[in-house]
């Protein structure tokens, strides 16, 4: 049995999803006449109680588009040092928007309102870049799937309002955060200017992300998406997968979280595991005691047993649970771990 735990992006469409894809009614979305894409956008906008939404081929493009519409070249955004927009989007912040990142030394990818306020450049001090945007990530990826305390997000919103800054949420795994913390999409829609959500991570779609915001922001985003080459034609086949996933795959994320917790507990009982970070959603980050086993030995042993996970550098290893990680696989994996 092959057990792939390197990411929640490794899933393949379920049979129900494939059926939805096959039955999708499509049109040319560049002319905005694909009924299924339009339905998906409306559905996501309604969920967040925001005015409009736009379908994207990737989360990176959705984030980069948001950054582009909220900033001008030469300006600066504020984000945590672990932020995906800073670490894993190919330098797109500077390439696409001519913007720099002011990094905050947060905790597990999360900042406090005080930390944010401290690094805002005074707008009349024209020697420094003009701060124009704050980017948040929930759950945090490099932070090990940590979920924000919603009141801190509200406090940062107050700081943004006070200083006239835009507020963007990279919600690639926001579904996980909402399920873990029993939150609603509309409470997020109320405080952020734009939110990107991913359909292909926890939700199991082959492709796709959605950006939500006001009509005005989404109208600007439509133009930027075109410039970035993200206009897709009969994209309704992909949007149909998204609609199916929103209807069927959100609540079940709790199962991924439960499995992640059980893996964490099993790891903690192994003598060569030095540390397991707190597990709040579907990501497990842990470290090995190098005097007892090297990272390579551990990964090789898992590989021999058909299990793939990845290293994150700096001695950290990562496991991500997902839709295609079945109960049967879970049982075998826990046994494999106990026997190591
Ligand atoms: C995966 C991810 C993205 C981008 O997703 P792609 O669809 O791979 O471009 C953005 N932000 C976070 C936090 C992610 O984990």
CSV table of C-alpha atoms in Angstrom, one decimal, residues 20-328:
chain,number,residue,atom,x,y,z
A,20,UNK,CA,-19.9,16.3,-11.4
A,21,UNK,CA,-17.1,17.3,-13.8
A,22,UNK,CA,-18.6,15.1,-16.6
A,23,UNK,CA,-22.0,16.6,-16.1
A,24,UNK,CA,-20.9,20.2,-16.0
A,25,UNK,CA,-22.4,22.7,-18.3
A,26,UNK,CA,-19.7,24.9,-19.7
A,27,UNK,CA,-19.1,28.1,-21.7
A,28,UNK,CA,-16.2,30.5,-22.4
A,29,UNK,CA,-15.3,32.0,-19.0
A,30,UNK,CA,-13.1,34.6,-20.6
A,31,UNK,CA,-16.4,36.1,-21.9
A,32,UNK,CA,-17.8,35.3,-18.4
A,33,UNK,CA,-20.4,33.0,-19.9
A,34,UNK,CA,-19.4,29.7,-18.2
A,35,UNK,CA,-22.5,29.0,-16.1
A,36,UNK,CA,-20.7,26.6,-13.8
A,37,UNK,CA,-17.8,29.0,-13.1
A,38,UNK,CA,-20.3,31.8,-12.5
A,39,UNK,CA,-22.2,29.5,-10.1
A,40,UNK,CA,-19.1,28.6,-8.2
A,41,UNK,CA,-18.1,32.3,-7.8
A,42,UNK,CA,-21.5,33.2,-6.6
A,43,UNK,CA,-21.5,30.3,-4.2
A,44,UNK,CA,-18.2,31.3,-2.6
A,45,UNK,CA,-19.1,35.0,-2.5
A,46,UNK,CA,-22.4,34.0,-0.7
A,47,UNK,CA,-20.6,31.8,1.8
A,48,UNK,CA,-18.3,34.7,2.8
A,49,UNK,CA,-21.2,37.2,2.5
A,50,UNK,CA,-18.9,39.2,0.2
A,51,UNK,CA,-20.0,40.9,-3.0
A,52,UNK,CA,-18.0,39.0,-5.6
A,53,UNK,CA,-15.6,36.2,-6.3
A,54,UNK,CA,-13.2,35.1,-9.1
A,55,UNK,CA,-12.0,31.6,-10.0
A,56,UNK,CA,-8.2,31.2,-10.3
A,57,UNK,CA,-6.0,28.4,-11.6
A,58,UNK,CA,-3.8,28.5,-8.4
A,59,UNK,CA,-3.6,29.9,-4.9
A,60,UNK,CA,-0.4,31.7,-5.8
A,61,UNK,CA,-2.1,33.6,-8.7
A,62,UNK,CA,-5.0,34.5,-6.4
A,63,UNK,CA,-2.7,35.9,-3.7
A,64,UNK,CA,-0.5,37.7,-6.2
A,65,UNK,CA,-3.5,39.3,-7.8
A,66,UNK,CA,-4.7,40.5,-4.4
A,67,UNK,CA,-1.3,42.0,-3.7
A,68,UNK,CA,-1.3,43.7,-7.1
A,69,UNK,CA,-4.7,45.3,-6.6
A,70,UNK,CA,-3.9,46.5,-3.1
A,71,UNK,CA,-0.5,48.1,-3.8
A,72,UNK,CA,1.5,50.3,-6.1
A,73,UNK,CA,5.2,49.7,-7.1
A,74,UNK,CA,7.6,50.8,-4.4
A,75,UNK,CA,5.2,50.1,-1.5
A,76,UNK,CA,5.5,47.5,1.2
A,77,UNK,CA,3.4,44.8,2.7
A,78,UNK,CA,3.6,43.4,6.2
A,79,UNK,CA,3.5,39.6,6.7
A,80,UNK,CA,5.0,37.0,9.0
A,81,UNK,CA,8.4,35.6,8.2
A,82,UNK,CA,6.8,32.2,7.5
A,83,UNK,CA,4.3,33.6,5.0
A,84,UNK,CA,3.6,31.7,1.8
A,85,UNK,CA,3.5,34.9,-0.1
A,86,UNK,CA,7.0,35.7,1.0
A,87,UNK,CA,8.6,32.2,1.0
A,88,UNK,CA,6.9,30.1,-1.6
A,89,UNK,CA,5.6,32.3,-4.4
A,90,UNK,CA,8.8,32.6,-6.4
A,91,UNK,CA,9.4,36.2,-5.3
A,92,UNK,CA,6.2,37.2,-7.0
A,93,UNK,CA,5.6,40.1,-4.6
A,94,UNK,CA,8.5,42.0,-6.1
A,95,UNK,CA,8.3,40.5,-9.6
A,96,UNK,CA,4.6,41.2,-10.1
A,97,UNK,CA,3.9,44.2,-8.0
A,98,UNK,CA,7.3,45.8,-7.3
A,99,UNK,CA,6.5,45.6,-3.6
A,100,UNK,CA,8.8,44.6,-0.7
A,101,UNK,CA,7.8,42.5,2.3
A,102,UNK,CA,8.3,43.8,5.9
A,103,UNK,CA,8.7,40.5,7.9
A,104,UNK,CA,7.4,40.1,11.4
A,105,UNK,CA,8.9,37.6,13.7
A,106,UNK,CA,5.7,35.9,14.8
A,107,UNK,CA,4.8,32.7,16.6
A,108,UNK,CA,4.1,29.7,14.3
A,109,UNK,CA,3.4,32.1,11.4
A,110,UNK,CA,1.1,34.4,13.4
A,111,UNK,CA,1.7,38.0,14.4
A,112,UNK,CA,0.1,40.2,17.1
A,113,UNK,CA,-1.6,43.5,16.3
A,114,UNK,CA,1.2,45.3,18.3
A,115,UNK,CA,3.8,43.6,16.1
A,116,UNK,CA,2.0,44.8,13.0
A,117,UNK,CA,1.5,48.3,14.2
A,118,UNK,CA,5.2,48.6,15.2
A,119,UNK,CA,6.4,48.0,11.6
A,120,UNK,CA,4.1,50.4,9.7
A,121,UNK,CA,6.3,53.1,8.2
A,122,UNK,CA,5.1,56.6,8.9
A,123,UNK,CA,3.4,57.7,5.6
A,124,UNK,CA,4.8,61.2,5.7
A,125,UNK,CA,8.4,59.9,6.1
A,126,UNK,CA,9.0,59.6,2.3
A,127,UNK,CA,12.4,58.0,2.7
A,128,UNK,CA,10.9,54.6,3.6
A,129,UNK,CA,8.5,52.5,1.5
A,130,UNK,CA,4.8,53.3,2.0
A,131,UNK,CA,3.1,50.5,3.9
A,132,UNK,CA,-0.1,49.6,2.1
A,133,UNK,CA,-1.1,46.0,2.9
A,134,UNK,CA,-1.2,43.4,5.7
A,135,UNK,CA,-1.2,39.7,4.6
A,136,UNK,CA,-2.3,37.0,7.0
A,137,UNK,CA,-2.3,33.2,6.5
A,138,UNK,CA,-4.8,30.8,8.1
A,139,UNK,CA,-4.0,28.1,8.8
A,140,UNK,CA,-0.3,28.7,8.7
A,141,UNK,CA,1.5,26.4,6.4
A,142,UNK,CA,5.1,26.7,7.6
A,143,UNK,CA,3.7,27.3,11.1
A,144,UNK,CA,2.4,23.7,11.2
A,145,UNK,CA,-1.3,24.2,10.4
A,146,UNK,CA,-1.7,26.6,13.4
A,147,UNK,CA,-5.1,28.4,13.6
A,148,UNK,CA,-5.4,32.0,14.5
A,149,UNK,CA,-7.3,33.3,17.4
A,150,UNK,CA,-10.1,35.2,15.6
A,151,UNK,CA,-9.9,38.1,18.1
A,152,UNK,CA,-6.3,38.8,17.1
A,153,UNK,CA,-7.4,39.0,13.5
A,154,UNK,CA,-10.0,41.5,14.5
A,155,UNK,CA,-7.4,43.5,16.4
A,156,UNK,CA,-5.2,43.6,13.4
A,157,UNK,CA,-8.2,44.8,11.3
A,158,UNK,CA,-8.5,47.7,13.7
A,159,UNK,CA,-4.8,48.6,13.1
A,160,UNK,CA,-5.4,48.4,9.3
A,161,UNK,CA,-8.4,50.7,9.5
A,162,UNK,CA,-6.5,53.2,11.7
A,163,UNK,CA,-3.6,53.3,9.2
A,164,UNK,CA,-5.6,53.0,6.0
A,165,UNK,CA,-4.0,49.6,5.1
A,166,UNK,CA,-5.7,46.9,3.0
A,167,UNK,CA,-6.1,43.5,4.7
A,168,UNK,CA,-5.7,40.2,2.7
A,169,UNK,CA,-6.1,36.7,4.0
A,170,UNK,CA,-4.3,33.8,2.3
A,171,UNK,CA,-6.8,31.2,3.1
A,172,UNK,CA,-5.3,28.2,1.2
A,173,UNK,CA,-6.3,26.1,4.3
A,174,UNK,CA,-9.0,28.4,5.7
A,175,UNK,CA,-11.5,25.5,5.5
A,176,UNK,CA,-9.3,23.6,7.9
A,177,UNK,CA,-9.2,26.6,10.3
A,178,UNK,CA,-13.0,27.1,10.2
A,179,UNK,CA,-13.7,23.4,10.9
A,180,UNK,CA,-11.0,23.2,13.6
A,181,UNK,CA,-12.3,26.3,15.4
A,182,UNK,CA,-16.0,26.0,14.5
A,183,UNK,CA,-15.9,29.4,12.7
A,184,UNK,CA,-18.0,30.6,9.8
A,185,UNK,CA,-16.9,32.0,6.5
A,186,UNK,CA,-19.0,35.1,6.9
A,187,UNK,CA,-17.1,36.2,10.0
A,188,UNK,CA,-13.9,36.2,7.9
A,189,UNK,CA,-15.8,38.0,5.0
A,190,UNK,CA,-16.7,40.7,7.5
A,191,UNK,CA,-13.1,41.8,8.4
A,192,UNK,CA,-10.9,41.1,5.3
A,193,UNK,CA,-10.8,43.2,2.1
A,194,UNK,CA,-9.9,40.1,0.1
A,195,UNK,CA,-9.6,36.3,0.9
A,196,UNK,CA,-8.1,33.6,-1.3
A,197,UNK,CA,-9.3,30.0,-0.7
A,198,UNK,CA,-8.0,26.8,-2.2
A,199,UNK,CA,-10.2,24.1,-3.6
A,200,UNK,CA,-7.4,21.6,-4.4
A,201,UNK,CA,-5.8,21.2,-0.9
A,202,UNK,CA,-8.1,19.8,1.8
A,203,UNK,CA,-11.1,19.8,-0.5
A,204,UNK,CA,-9.7,17.5,-3.1
A,205,UNK,CA,-10.2,19.3,-6.4
A,206,UNK,CA,-7.7,18.8,-9.2
A,207,UNK,CA,-7.2,22.5,-9.6
A,208,UNK,CA,-8.5,25.8,-8.4
A,209,UNK,CA,-8.6,28.7,-6.0
A,210,UNK,CA,-11.1,31.5,-5.5
A,211,UNK,CA,-10.5,35.1,-4.5
A,212,UNK,CA,-13.4,36.9,-2.8
A,213,UNK,CA,-13.9,40.6,-2.1
A,214,UNK,CA,-15.9,43.7,-3.0
A,215,UNK,CA,-17.3,44.2,-6.5
A,216,UNK,CA,-14.7,46.9,-7.1
A,217,UNK,CA,-11.8,44.7,-6.0
A,218,UNK,CA,-12.9,41.7,-8.0
A,219,UNK,CA,-13.4,43.9,-11.1
A,220,UNK,CA,-9.7,45.0,-10.7
A,221,UNK,CA,-8.7,41.4,-10.0
A,222,UNK,CA,-10.4,40.3,-13.3
A,223,UNK,CA,-8.1,42.6,-15.3
A,224,UNK,CA,-5.0,41.5,-13.3
A,225,UNK,CA,-5.9,37.8,-13.8
A,226,UNK,CA,-6.0,38.4,-17.5
A,227,UNK,CA,-2.6,40.1,-17.4
A,228,UNK,CA,-1.1,37.2,-15.4
A,229,UNK,CA,-2.4,34.7,-18.1
A,230,UNK,CA,-5.0,33.2,-15.8
A,231,UNK,CA,-8.1,33.6,-18.0
A,232,UNK,CA,-9.4,30.1,-18.7
A,233,UNK,CA,-12.0,29.1,-21.2
A,234,UNK,CA,-14.3,26.1,-20.5
A,235,UNK,CA,-13.2,26.2,-16.9
A,236,UNK,CA,-16.6,25.0,-15.7
A,237,UNK,CA,-15.3,21.4,-15.6
A,238,UNK,CA,-12.9,22.6,-12.9
A,239,UNK,CA,-15.5,24.8,-11.2
A,240,UNK,CA,-17.9,21.8,-11.0
A,241,UNK,CA,-15.3,20.0,-9.0
A,242,UNK,CA,-15.2,23.0,-6.7
A,243,UNK,CA,-18.9,23.1,-6.2
A,244,UNK,CA,-19.0,19.4,-5.4
A,245,UNK,CA,-16.1,19.8,-2.9
A,246,UNK,CA,-17.8,22.7,-1.1
A,247,UNK,CA,-21.0,20.6,-0.8
A,248,UNK,CA,-19.3,17.4,0.2
A,249,UNK,CA,-15.7,17.8,1.5
A,250,UNK,CA,-15.7,20.6,4.0
A,251,UNK,CA,-17.1,19.0,7.2
A,252,UNK,CA,-15.1,15.8,6.7
A,253,UNK,CA,-11.9,17.8,7.3
A,254,UNK,CA,-12.5,17.0,11.0
A,255,UNK,CA,-11.5,13.4,10.1
A,256,UNK,CA,-8.1,14.6,8.7
A,257,UNK,CA,-7.6,16.6,11.9
A,258,UNK,CA,-8.4,13.6,14.1
A,259,UNK,CA,-6.0,11.4,12.2
A,260,UNK,CA,-3.3,14.1,12.4
A,261,UNK,CA,-3.7,14.2,16.2
A,262,UNK,CA,-3.4,10.4,16.4
A,263,UNK,CA,-0.3,10.4,14.3
A,264,UNK,CA,1.2,13.0,16.6
A,265,UNK,CA,0.4,11.0,19.7
A,266,UNK,CA,2.0,7.9,18.1
A,267,UNK,CA,5.1,9.9,17.2
A,268,UNK,CA,5.5,11.2,20.7
A,269,UNK,CA,5.7,7.6,22.0
A,270,UNK,CA,8.7,6.9,19.8
A,271,UNK,CA,12.0,7.3,21.6
A,272,UNK,CA,13.9,8.9,18.7
A,273,UNK,CA,11.3,11.7,18.2
A,274,UNK,CA,12.6,14.8,19.9
A,275,UNK,CA,9.6,17.1,19.4
A,276,UNK,CA,6.2,17.3,17.9
A,277,UNK,CA,4.7,20.7,17.4
A,278,UNK,CA,1.1,21.2,18.7
A,279,UNK,CA,-1.4,19.8,16.2
A,280,UNK,CA,-4.4,22.0,15.5
A,281,UNK,CA,-5.4,20.9,12.0
A,282,UNK,CA,-4.1,18.5,9.3
A,283,UNK,CA,-0.3,19.3,9.5
A,284,UNK,CA,2.2,17.6,11.8
A,285,UNK,CA,5.7,19.1,12.1
A,286,UNK,CA,8.2,17.2,14.2
A,287,UNK,CA,11.9,16.7,14.8
A,288,UNK,CA,14.1,13.6,15.2
A,289,UNK,CA,16.7,13.2,17.9
A,290,UNK,CA,19.8,13.0,15.6
A,291,UNK,CA,21.8,11.1,18.1
A,292,UNK,CA,19.4,8.1,17.8
A,293,UNK,CA,18.4,8.3,14.1
A,294,UNK,CA,19.2,10.6,11.2
A,295,UNK,CA,16.4,12.2,9.1
A,296,UNK,CA,17.6,10.2,6.1
A,297,UNK,CA,17.4,6.9,8.0
A,298,UNK,CA,13.9,7.7,9.1
A,299,UNK,CA,12.7,8.8,5.7
A,300,UNK,CA,14.3,5.7,4.1
A,301,UNK,CA,12.6,3.4,6.6
A,302,UNK,CA,9.3,4.9,5.8
A,303,UNK,CA,10.0,4.7,2.1
A,304,UNK,CA,10.7,0.9,2.5
A,305,UNK,CA,7.2,0.6,4.0
A,306,UNK,CA,5.6,2.6,1.1
A,307,UNK,CA,5.2,5.8,3.1
A,308,UNK,CA,6.2,9.3,1.8
A,309,UNK,CA,6.6,12.4,3.9
A,310,UNK,CA,8.9,15.4,3.4
A,311,UNK,CA,11.6,17.4,5.1
A,312,UNK,CA,11.0,21.1,5.6
A,313,UNK,CA,14.7,22.0,6.3
A,314,UNK,CA,16.2,23.0,9.6
A,315,UNK,CA,15.7,19.5,11.0
A,316,UNK,CA,11.9,19.7,10.6
A,317,UNK,CA,9.8,16.9,9.0
A,318,UNK,CA,6.2,17.3,7.9
A,319,UNK,CA,3.2,15.0,7.5
A,320,UNK,CA,-0.1,16.2,6.0
A,321,UNK,CA,-3.3,14.2,6.2
A,322,UNK,CA,-5.9,14.5,3.5
A,323,UNK,CA,-9.0,13.1,1.7
A,324,UNK,CA,-7.1,10.2,0.1
A,325,UNK,CA,-5.5,9.1,3.3
A,326,UNK,CA,-8.0,6.4,4.2
A,327,UNK,CA,-8.9,4.7,7.6
A,328,UNK,CA,-7.1,1.6,6.3
